[in-house]
Coordinates of C-alpha atoms in Angstrom, one line a residue:
M186 CA 26.5 16.6 -8.9
D187 CA 27.1 12.8 -8.2
A188 CA 24.8 13.0 -5.9
V189 CA 21.6 13.3 -8.3
F190 CA 23.8 11.4 -10.8
L191 CA 23.0 8.6 -8.7
V192 CA 18.7 9.9 -8.3
L193 CA 18.5 10.2 -11.8
I194 CA 20.3 7.1 -12.1
L195 CA 18.2 5.3 -9.8
L196 CA 15.3 7.0 -11.2
L197 CA 16.1 5.3 -14.9
I198 CA 16.8 2.2 -13.7
A199 CA 13.1 1.9 -11.7
S200 CA 11.1 2.5 -15.1
A201 CA 12.9 -0.2 -16.4
T202 CA 12.5 -2.9 -14.3
G203 CA 8.5 -1.5 -14.0
V204 CA 8.5 -1.6 -17.8
A205 CA 10.9 -4.8 -17.6
A206 CA 8.5 -6.8 -15.4
R207 CA 5.8 -6.1 -17.5
F208 CA 7.6 -8.2 -20.2
L209 CA 8.2 -10.8 -17.8
P210 CA 4.6 -11.8 -15.9
A211 CA 6.0 -15.0 -14.2
L212 CA 8.7 -13.0 -12.8
P213 CA 6.5 -10.9 -9.4
T214 CA 8.4 -7.2 -10.0
P215 CA 10.4 -6.6 -6.5
L216 CA 12.2 -10.0 -7.7
V217 CA 13.0 -8.0 -11.2
Q218 CA 14.1 -4.5 -9.5
I219 CA 16.0 -6.6 -6.4
A220 CA 18.3 -8.6 -9.4
F221 CA 18.5 -5.0 -11.7
G222 CA 20.0 -3.6 -7.7
V223 CA 22.3 -6.5 -7.6
L224 CA 23.9 -6.7 -10.8
L225 CA 24.6 -3.0 -11.5
A226 CA 26.3 -3.6 -7.6
L227 CA 29.1 -6.4 -8.6
P228 CA 31.9 -5.1 -9.3
G229 CA 31.8 -4.0 -12.6
I230 CA 29.9 -2.1 -12.7
G231 CA 30.8 -0.2 -9.4
L232 CA 27.6 0.9 -8.5
N233 CA 27.7 2.0 -4.5
V234 CA 24.4 3.3 -2.7
E235 CA 24.9 3.2 0.8
L236 CA 21.6 2.7 3.1
E237 CA 20.7 4.7 6.0
P238 CA 18.4 3.1 7.2
E239 CA 16.7 6.1 9.9
L240 CA 16.9 8.5 6.4
F241 CA 15.0 5.5 4.8
L242 CA 12.5 4.7 6.7
L243 CA 11.5 8.5 6.2
V244 CA 12.1 9.3 2.9
F245 CA 10.2 5.4 2.0
I246 CA 8.0 3.3 4.6
A247 CA 6.3 7.1 6.2
P248 CA 5.1 8.0 3.1
L249 CA 4.0 4.5 1.5
L250 CA 2.6 3.3 4.7
F251 CA 0.7 7.4 4.4
A252 CA -0.5 6.1 0.9
D253 CA -1.7 3.0 1.9
A254 CA -3.6 4.0 4.9
R255 CA -5.1 6.8 3.0
R256 CA -6.7 3.7 1.0
F257 CA -7.7 1.1 3.7
P258 CA -11.4 1.5 4.1
Q259 CA -11.8 2.5 7.2
R260 CA -15.3 0.2 8.3
E261 CA -13.4 -2.9 7.4
F262 CA -10.7 -2.2 9.0
M263 CA -13.6 -1.6 11.5
V264 CA -14.9 -4.9 11.0
L265 CA -11.9 -6.9 11.0
R266 CA -10.5 -5.0 13.2
G267 CA -10.0 -8.3 15.5
P268 CA -7.8 -10.5 13.1
I269 CA -5.5 -7.9 12.1
L270 CA -4.9 -7.1 15.7
A271 CA -4.6 -10.7 16.2
L272 CA -1.5 -10.9 13.1
A273 CA 0.1 -7.1 14.1
L274 CA 0.6 -7.9 17.8
G275 CA -0.3 -11.1 18.8
L276 CA 2.0 -12.8 15.9
V277 CA 4.4 -10.5 16.3
L278 CA 5.0 -11.5 20.1
F279 CA 4.4 -15.0 19.3
T280 CA 7.5 -14.4 16.4
V281 CA 9.9 -12.4 19.1
L282 CA 9.4 -15.6 21.7
G283 CA 9.3 -18.5 19.6
V284 CA 11.5 -18.2 16.7
G285 CA 13.4 -15.8 19.0
A286 CA 14.0 -18.3 21.0
F287 CA 14.4 -20.8 17.9
I288 CA 17.6 -18.7 17.5
H289 CA 19.2 -19.0 20.0
W290 CA 18.4 -22.7 20.4
L291 CA 20.8 -23.3 16.9
F292 CA 23.5 -20.8 17.7
P293 CA 24.1 -20.7 21.5
A294 CA 26.7 -18.2 21.7
L295 CA 24.6 -15.9 21.2
A296 CA 22.9 -14.2 24.1
L297 CA 19.2 -14.4 23.9
P298 CA 18.2 -10.6 23.9
V299 CA 20.2 -10.4 20.4
C300 CA 18.0 -13.9 19.6
F301 CA 15.4 -11.9 20.3
A302 CA 16.4 -8.7 18.5
L303 CA 16.7 -10.5 15.2
A304 CA 13.5 -12.1 15.4
A305 CA 11.1 -8.6 15.6
I306 CA 13.1 -7.3 12.4
L307 CA 12.2 -10.5 11.0
S308 CA 8.5 -9.9 12.0
P309 CA 7.4 -7.2 10.5
T310 CA 5.3 -8.7 6.6
D311 CA 5.7 -6.5 3.7
A312 CA 2.6 -5.9 2.0
V313 CA 3.8 -4.2 -1.5
A314 CA 5.3 -7.5 -2.1
V315 CA 2.6 -10.5 -1.0
S316 CA 0.0 -7.6 -3.6
A317 CA 2.9 -7.0 -6.7
I318 CA 2.6 -11.2 -6.4
S319 CA -0.7 -11.8 -6.1
G320 CA -1.9 -9.2 -8.2
R321 CA -2.9 -11.6 -10.7
L322 CA -3.8 -14.3 -8.4
P323 CA -8.0 -14.9 -6.6
V324 CA -6.7 -13.9 -3.4
P325 CA -10.4 -13.7 -1.3
P326 CA -11.1 -10.1 -0.7
R327 CA -11.6 -9.9 3.0
L328 CA -8.2 -12.2 3.1
M329 CA -6.3 -9.5 0.9
R330 CA -8.4 -6.3 4.1
I331 CA -6.7 -8.4 6.5
L332 CA -2.7 -9.2 4.7
E333 CA -2.4 -5.3 4.3
G334 CA -4.2 -4.1 7.6
E335 CA -1.8 -6.1 9.3
S336 CA 0.8 -4.8 7.2
L337 CA -0.6 -0.9 7.9
M338 CA 0.0 -2.2 12.0
N339 CA 2.5 -4.3 12.4
D340 CA 6.1 -2.4 11.5
A341 CA 5.5 -0.4 13.9
S342 CA 5.1 -2.9 16.4
G343 CA 8.2 -4.9 15.2
L344 CA 10.5 -2.1 15.5
V345 CA 9.3 -1.3 18.8
A346 CA 10.1 -5.1 20.2
F347 CA 13.4 -3.8 17.9
K348 CA 14.0 -1.7 20.1
F349 CA 13.7 -3.0 23.2
A350 CA 15.6 -5.9 22.3
V351 CA 18.6 -4.1 21.4
A352 CA 18.3 -2.2 24.4
A353 CA 18.5 -5.2 26.1
A354 CA 21.7 -6.4 24.8
L355 CA 22.4 -3.7 25.3
T356 CA 22.4 -2.9 29.1
G357 CA 22.2 -6.1 29.5
T358 CA 18.7 -5.8 32.2
F359 CA 15.1 -5.6 30.7
S360 CA 11.5 -5.2 33.0
V361 CA 8.8 -7.2 31.0
A362 CA 6.2 -3.9 32.7
D363 CA 9.1 -1.4 31.6
A364 CA 8.9 -2.8 27.8
T365 CA 4.7 -3.2 27.9
L366 CA 4.4 0.9 29.3
G367 CA 6.9 2.2 26.7
F368 CA 5.6 -0.3 24.0
F369 CA 2.0 1.3 24.9
I370 CA 3.2 4.5 25.0
I371 CA 5.1 5.3 22.1
S372 CA 2.3 3.2 20.3
V373 CA -0.4 5.2 21.3
G374 CA 1.9 8.7 21.3
G375 CA 2.6 8.2 17.5
L376 CA -1.5 7.5 16.5
A377 CA -2.2 10.5 18.3
V378 CA 0.8 12.7 16.7
G379 CA -0.4 11.6 13.5
A380 CA -3.8 12.8 13.9
A381 CA -3.3 16.0 15.4
V382 CA -0.3 16.8 11.9
A383 CA -3.4 15.7 9.7
L384 CA -6.4 17.2 11.7
V385 CA -3.6 20.2 11.5
F386 CA -3.4 20.1 8.0
N387 CA -7.7 19.8 7.4
V388 CA -7.7 22.7 9.5
I389 CA -5.3 24.8 7.3
R390 CA -6.5 23.6 3.6
T391 CA -10.6 23.6 4.5
R392 CA -10.4 27.4 6.7
L393 CA -7.5 29.2 5.7
I394 CA -6.7 27.7 1.9
E395 CA -9.5 26.9 -0.1
R396 CA -12.5 29.3 1.8
H397 CA -10.2 32.0 0.1
L398 CA -8.7 30.3 -3.2
G399 CA -11.3 27.3 -4.0
E400 CA -10.0 25.3 -6.5
G401 CA -7.3 27.1 -7.2
S402 CA -5.7 26.2 -4.5
T403 CA -5.6 22.4 -5.5
I404 CA -1.0 22.6 -6.6
Q405 CA -0.5 23.9 -2.9
I406 CA -2.8 21.9 -0.8
L407 CA -1.2 18.7 -2.9
L408 CA 2.3 20.1 -1.8
L409 CA 0.9 20.3 1.6
L410 CA -0.7 17.0 1.7
L411 CA 3.0 15.4 0.2
L412 CA 4.8 16.8 3.1
L413 CA 2.2 15.7 5.8
P414 CA 3.2 12.2 6.3
F415 CA 7.3 13.5 6.5
A416 CA 6.1 15.8 8.8
A417 CA 3.7 12.9 10.9
Y418 CA 6.6 11.0 11.2
L419 CA 9.4 13.7 12.3
L420 CA 7.7 14.9 14.8
A421 CA 6.7 11.3 16.4
E422 CA 9.8 10.7 16.0
H423 CA 10.9 14.1 17.7
F424 CA 9.0 13.1 21.1
G425 CA 10.2 9.6 20.9
M426 CA 7.2 8.2 19.4
S427 CA 6.6 6.4 16.3
G428 CA 6.6 8.0 13.7
I429 CA 5.4 4.5 11.8
L430 CA 2.4 4.7 13.4
A431 CA 2.1 8.5 13.1
A432 CA 2.3 8.0 9.7
V433 CA 0.0 5.8 9.7
A434 CA -2.9 7.4 11.7
A435 CA -2.2 9.9 9.3
G436 CA -3.0 8.8 6.5
M437 CA -6.0 6.9 8.2
V438 CA -7.0 11.1 10.2
I439 CA -7.0 12.5 6.1
N440 CA -9.2 9.1 4.6
R441 CA -12.0 10.2 7.1
T442 CA -11.7 13.7 5.6
D443 CA -11.5 13.6 2.5
L444 CA -15.6 11.8 2.4
K445 CA -16.5 15.8 3.6
R446 CA -15.1 16.8 1.0
E447 CA -17.0 15.7 -2.4
S448 CA -16.9 19.2 -4.5
Q449 CA -13.4 18.8 -4.5
V450 CA -13.3 17.2 -8.2
N451 CA -9.5 18.7 -9.1
M452 CA -8.3 17.8 -5.9
R453 CA -9.1 14.0 -5.9
M454 CA -8.2 13.6 -9.6
Q455 CA -4.8 15.6 -9.3
T456 CA -4.5 13.3 -5.6
K457 CA -4.6 9.7 -7.0
S458 CA -2.6 10.6 -10.4
V459 CA 0.9 11.7 -8.5
W460 CA 0.3 9.1 -5.5
E461 CA -0.3 6.6 -8.1
M462 CA 3.5 8.1 -10.2
L463 CA 4.8 8.6 -5.9
E464 CA 4.0 5.4 -4.9
F465 CA 4.8 3.4 -8.6
T466 CA 8.6 5.3 -8.2
L467 CA 8.9 4.8 -4.3
N468 CA 8.3 0.7 -4.7
A469 CA 10.8 0.5 -7.5
L470 CA 13.4 2.0 -5.7
V471 CA 12.5 0.5 -1.8
F472 CA 13.3 -3.4 -3.9
L473 CA 16.8 -1.5 -6.1
L474 CA 18.2 -0.1 -3.0
L475 CA 17.7 -3.8 -1.2
G476 CA 19.3 -5.4 -4.2
F477 CA 22.0 -3.0 -3.9
Q478 CA 22.9 -4.0 -0.2
L479 CA 22.8 -7.7 -0.9
P480 CA 26.6 -7.8 -2.1
D481 CA 28.0 -6.4 0.5
I482 CA 26.3 -8.2 3.1
V483 CA 26.6 -11.7 1.4
G484 CA 31.0 -10.3 1.3
G485 CA 30.5 -9.4 5.1
A486 CA 28.7 -12.3 6.2
L487 CA 31.3 -14.2 5.1
D488 CA 34.1 -12.7 6.0
H489 CA 32.7 -12.7 9.6
S490 CA 30.7 -15.8 10.5
L491 CA 30.7 -16.9 13.8
H492 CA 31.2 -20.5 12.5
D493 CA 34.2 -20.8 9.9
V494 CA 34.0 -23.8 8.4
G495 CA 36.2 -23.4 5.2
D496 CA 34.7 -24.2 2.1
Y497 CA 31.6 -24.8 3.4
E498 CA 30.2 -21.9 5.1
F499 CA 28.6 -20.3 2.9
L500 CA 26.1 -23.5 2.4
R501 CA 26.1 -23.0 6.7
L502 CA 24.9 -19.9 6.5
L503 CA 21.9 -20.6 3.8
G504 CA 20.8 -23.8 5.7
Y505 CA 20.4 -21.4 8.7
V506 CA 18.4 -19.0 6.3
A507 CA 15.9 -21.9 5.9
V508 CA 15.4 -22.9 9.2
I509 CA 15.1 -19.5 10.4
S510 CA 12.7 -19.1 6.9
I511 CA 10.7 -21.9 7.8
A512 CA 10.2 -21.1 11.3
L513 CA 8.8 -18.1 10.8
L514 CA 6.1 -19.4 8.3
L515 CA 5.2 -22.3 10.8
S516 CA 4.5 -20.0 13.2
R517 CA 3.0 -17.8 11.2
F518 CA 0.4 -21.1 10.0
V519 CA 0.1 -22.3 14.2
W520 CA -1.3 -18.7 15.1
I521 CA -3.6 -18.5 12.2
L522 CA -4.8 -22.0 12.4
S523 CA -4.9 -21.4 16.7
A524 CA -6.6 -17.5 15.6
T525 CA -9.5 -19.1 13.7
W526 CA -10.5 -21.8 15.5
L527 CA -10.4 -19.7 18.9
Q528 CA -12.9 -16.7 16.7
R529 CA -15.0 -19.7 15.8
R530 CA -15.4 -21.2 18.9
F531 CA -15.6 -18.4 21.3
S532 CA -17.2 -15.8 18.5
K533 CA -21.0 -15.7 17.9
E534 CA -20.9 -14.5 14.5
R535 CA -20.8 -17.8 12.2
R536 CA -18.5 -18.1 9.2
A537 CA -17.6 -20.3 7.3
A538 CA -14.5 -22.4 8.2
L539 CA -11.6 -21.5 6.0
S540 CA -9.9 -23.1 3.3
M541 CA -6.5 -25.0 4.6
R542 CA -5.8 -23.5 0.9
V543 CA -6.5 -20.3 2.0
M544 CA -4.8 -20.3 5.4
L545 CA -1.6 -21.5 4.0
A546 CA -2.0 -18.5 1.2
A547 CA -2.5 -16.3 3.8
T548 CA 1.0 -18.0 5.9
L549 CA 3.4 -17.7 2.6
A550 CA 2.0 -14.2 2.0
G551 CA 3.7 -14.0 5.7
I552 CA 6.8 -11.6 3.2
R553 CA 9.4 -10.2 4.8
G554 CA 10.3 -6.9 2.7
T555 CA 12.4 -3.7 3.1
I556 CA 10.8 -2.7 6.8
T557 CA 13.5 -5.8 7.6
L558 CA 16.5 -5.2 6.2
A559 CA 16.2 -0.6 7.3
A560 CA 15.0 -2.7 10.8
A561 CA 19.0 -5.0 10.5
L562 CA 20.6 -2.5 9.0
S563 CA 19.8 -0.1 11.6
L564 CA 21.5 -2.8 14.7
P565 CA 24.1 -0.8 16.8
Q566 CA 28.5 -0.7 16.0
L567 CA 29.3 -1.4 19.1
M568 CA 27.6 -1.8 22.7
N569 CA 28.1 0.3 25.6
D570 CA 31.0 -1.0 26.7
G571 CA 32.7 -0.4 23.1
T572 CA 33.1 -3.9 22.0
P573 CA 31.9 -4.8 18.6
F574 CA 28.2 -5.6 18.3
P575 CA 28.0 -9.6 18.4
A576 CA 27.4 -10.9 14.9
R577 CA 25.4 -8.0 13.9
E578 CA 26.8 -9.2 9.8
L579 CA 26.1 -12.6 10.6
L580 CA 22.4 -10.9 11.8
I581 CA 22.3 -8.7 8.8
F582 CA 22.9 -12.0 5.9
L583 CA 20.2 -13.5 8.2
A584 CA 17.5 -11.1 7.7
T585 CA 18.3 -9.9 3.8
G586 CA 18.1 -14.1 3.5
V587 CA 14.9 -14.7 4.9
I588 CA 13.7 -11.5 3.1
M589 CA 14.9 -13.1 -0.2
F590 CA 13.7 -16.9 1.5
T591 CA 10.2 -15.5 1.8
L592 CA 10.0 -13.4 -1.9
I593 CA 11.4 -17.2 -3.6
T594 CA 8.8 -19.1 -1.6
G595 CA 5.6 -16.9 -1.8
S596 CA 6.6 -16.0 -6.1
I597 CA 6.3 -20.3 -6.0
G598 CA 3.4 -21.2 -4.0
L599 CA 0.9 -18.8 -4.1
P600 CA 0.8 -19.0 -8.1
L601 CA 0.6 -23.1 -7.1
V602 CA -1.7 -22.3 -3.6
L603 CA -4.4 -19.9 -5.0
K604 CA -4.1 -21.0 -8.2
N605 CA -8.3 -22.2 -10.1
L606 CA -9.5 -21.5 -6.0
D607 CA -13.2 -20.7 -6.4
L608 CA -14.2 -16.8 -5.1
P609 CA -17.6 -16.8 -4.2
R610 CA -19.4 -14.2 -5.4
D611 CA -20.0 -10.6 -3.0
T612 CA -23.5 -10.1 -3.2
H613 CA -23.2 -7.6 -0.2
E614 CA -20.8 -5.5 -2.3
F615 CA -23.0 -5.3 -5.5
E616 CA -25.9 -4.6 -4.0
E617 CA -24.5 -2.2 -1.6
E618 CA -22.8 -0.3 -5.6
R619 CA -26.7 -0.9 -6.9
R620 CA -28.2 1.2 -4.1
A621 CA -26.2 4.2 -4.2
R622 CA -26.4 4.0 -7.9
I623 CA -30.0 4.4 -7.8
A624 CA -30.1 6.2 -4.7
A625 CA -28.1 8.5 -6.9
A626 CA -30.0 8.2 -9.7
E627 CA -32.6 9.9 -7.5
A628 CA -31.7 12.2 -6.4
A629 CA -29.9 13.7 -9.7
I630 CA -33.4 13.0 -10.7
R631 CA -34.5 15.1 -7.8
R632 CA -32.6 17.7 -8.1
I633 CA -33.1 18.4 -11.8
E634 CA -36.0 19.1 -11.5
D635 CA -36.0 21.7 -8.9
F636 CA -33.0 23.3 -10.7
H637 CA -35.4 23.2 -14.1
H638 CA -38.1 24.6 -12.3
Q639 CA -36.4 27.2 -11.1
R640 CA -33.9 28.6 -13.9
A641 CA -37.0 28.4 -16.1
E642 CA -38.5 30.9 -13.7
T643 CA -36.1 32.6 -14.2
F644 CA -35.8 33.0 -17.8
T645 CA -39.0 34.0 -18.0
R646 CA -38.8 36.8 -15.4
E647 CA -35.8 38.1 -17.9
H648 CA -37.3 37.3 -21.1
H649 CA -35.4 35.2 -23.2
S650 CA -36.1 33.8 -26.3
E651 CA -38.5 30.7 -27.2
E652 CA -35.9 29.1 -29.0
F653 CA -33.4 29.4 -26.1
I654 CA -36.2 28.2 -23.5
I655 CA -37.2 25.5 -25.3
A656 CA -33.1 24.0 -25.9
F657 CA -33.2 24.3 -22.5
N658 CA -36.3 22.2 -21.8
D659 CA -35.0 19.4 -24.1
I660 CA -31.4 19.3 -22.7
S661 CA -33.5 18.9 -19.3
S662 CA -34.8 16.0 -21.0
Q663 CA -32.4 14.1 -22.3
L664 CA -31.1 14.4 -18.4
M665 CA -33.9 13.4 -17.2
T666 CA -34.0 10.0 -19.8
W667 CA -30.9 8.8 -18.6
Y668 CA -31.0 9.1 -14.8
R669 CA -34.9 7.2 -15.3
Q670 CA -32.5 4.4 -18.0
R671 CA -30.0 3.9 -14.9
L672 CA -33.0 3.6 -12.6
E673 CA -34.3 0.8 -14.8
L674 CA -31.0 -0.9 -15.2
G675 CA -30.7 -0.7 -11.0
D676 CA -34.2 -2.5 -11.5
T677 CA -33.7 -5.5 -8.1
T678 CA -35.9 -7.5 -10.7
V679 CA -33.0 -8.0 -13.2
S680 CA -31.1 -10.6 -12.0
T681 CA -27.3 -10.0 -11.0
P682 CA -25.0 -11.7 -13.8
R683 CA -27.8 -10.0 -16.7
L684 CA -26.9 -6.9 -14.8
E685 CA -22.8 -6.5 -15.1
A686 CA -23.2 -7.6 -18.9
I687 CA -25.4 -5.0 -19.9
R688 CA -23.6 -2.5 -17.8
S689 CA -20.1 -4.3 -19.5
L690 CA -21.6 -3.5 -22.8
E691 CA -22.5 -0.3 -22.4
R692 CA -19.4 0.3 -20.6
E693 CA -17.2 -1.2 -23.8
T694 CA -19.4 0.6 -26.3
R695 CA -19.3 4.6 -25.1
V696 CA -15.5 3.5 -24.6
E697 CA -15.7 2.4 -28.4
A698 CA -17.1 5.8 -29.2
L699 CA -14.6 7.7 -26.8
R700 CA -11.8 6.1 -28.7
A701 CA -13.6 6.9 -32.3
E702 CA -13.7 10.9 -31.2
R703 CA -10.2 10.9 -29.8
R704 CA -8.6 9.3 -33.1
E705 CA -10.7 11.9 -35.4
Y706 CA -9.4 15.1 -32.7
Y707 CA -6.4 13.6 -33.8
R708 CA -6.8 12.9 -37.6
L709 CA -7.5 16.9 -37.5
R710 CA -4.9 18.1 -36.3
G711 CA -2.7 16.4 -38.0
K712 CA -4.5 17.6 -41.2
H713 CA -4.3 21.1 -39.6
H714 CA -7.7 21.8 -39.5
I715 CA -7.3 22.4 -35.6
N716 CA -4.5 23.5 -33.5
D717 CA -2.4 22.3 -30.6
D718 CA -4.8 23.8 -28.0
V719 CA -8.0 22.6 -29.3
L720 CA -6.4 19.1 -29.6
R721 CA -5.7 19.2 -25.8
K722 CA -9.0 20.2 -24.4
L723 CA -11.1 18.5 -26.3
V724 CA -9.0 15.0 -26.2
R725 CA -8.6 15.9 -22.0
E726 CA -12.4 16.0 -22.0
V727 CA -12.5 12.5 -23.9
D728 CA -9.7 11.9 -21.7
L729 CA -11.8 12.3 -18.6
A730 CA -14.4 11.1 -19.6
E731 CA -13.3 7.4 -20.7
T732 CA -11.3 7.2 -17.1
A733 CA -15.2 7.7 -15.3
L734 CA -15.9 5.1 -17.6
T735 CA -12.9 2.1 -17.1
G736 CA -12.0 3.6 -13.9
D737 CA -8.3 3.5 -14.3
T738 CA -6.3 6.5 -15.8
G739 CA -3.7 4.2 -17.4
H740 CA -6.5 2.8 -19.4
A741 CA -6.3 6.8 -21.5
H742 CA -5.2 5.1 -25.2
H743 CA -3.6 8.2 -26.8

């Protein structure tokens, strides 16, 4: 009963923090949620939630990364694979070696493998926190895609590096060849397991369930889809592979297979709604749990620090946090600067040079998050000889401090760096959309003409009334007129700004008309002229039409 009560309390707090963040737009939502977690964990309230790292990765991180991978555009991933892999693999290795050596210089008493383990803990970035901070800022789309792709991949690379560093600390031996081979096997194996699980799911979905049940199987398939990231993660971990990469691979494969499922309308709509709610809930709980851990982590570090210097101990610990965080940001900036120079020096593709503001934004976007905390808490308690793992509480405190430091510096620095950044219009994407709309309208016109011809012959053979045939002709004519108007709007002679203005005005007018319809339906229900079933049916039609226009279910007003 206590566990059920705790879950309900956490869900209530998650919802409350989401609302509170809307009233405090200047504060990023993760910081608000962490603050709530800290307040509830203080002795006065004493809400205690222990974080099990393995369970945390399974329950929270696997589905969140699956959702991110399922949403990530595959073409952009292939186009940007160079910078994404440079950050997700190259920067992780650079961070582990460079920052690990720096930490060893700060703490000579700590063995080098332990310092490398801490650097590996600090290497993954958190795209959720970056998105929450940069949501209202003019972030270049290319940069945001790179950061999202980096976060998808570097969680796994950081955790694998952490695993080898801890093994070296426990055994006192390390082999570069064995570590490289192990990294390759764990990574590729995780990707293969995740892809295989997703393909099996797709076969079950298409050939067994949908073939016999059709659209009536939406709920059952959606439930299986929700379980998919957990299955991929658990199976990969069972075989000693990367469960994180398995969840990512499963999401990417499902993204690809969904491209061939154009007829599953109800499935797409329900999946979008369910995953949006699940992602919000999991993201909120992740940062709440981080807040819950802070009081105990700070207390543990104060009690078991390597340097017992009396009243100044806590200030010294904070100084170490700041210095390590700055070292991480500097190493990230140097890596981005070097990679950008090399890309421009040796690439045949000519791109405009990255501005210093964009490089600073990419540096500040290296925010550490929940993967870092989970890895820190998974540090072993004991060495192989039974002695305590060196400075475990201090390492956990430093990792948590870096999370908070990068969150705060990102919250302050990103708005300053990106403020009033002039983003060039993405004419390429707009032209793609224009051409797609024209092609779709032409396909619709051809289909209406064929359908009209087929049905007209059928109506003639079956001797339908003249009134019925006239009504059918009117319907076809109205639809053809509407699609031809769409073709006129897509005319390439119309300038891009003017076309955007026309579409925006049309969308705004249609939305106003739909909202008037909805208000009238509720008025009629209030007067008892229609019952609840009729109201729900009519309002659903209006909601779907408004969602199609606004592109966001959250925009429908009731």
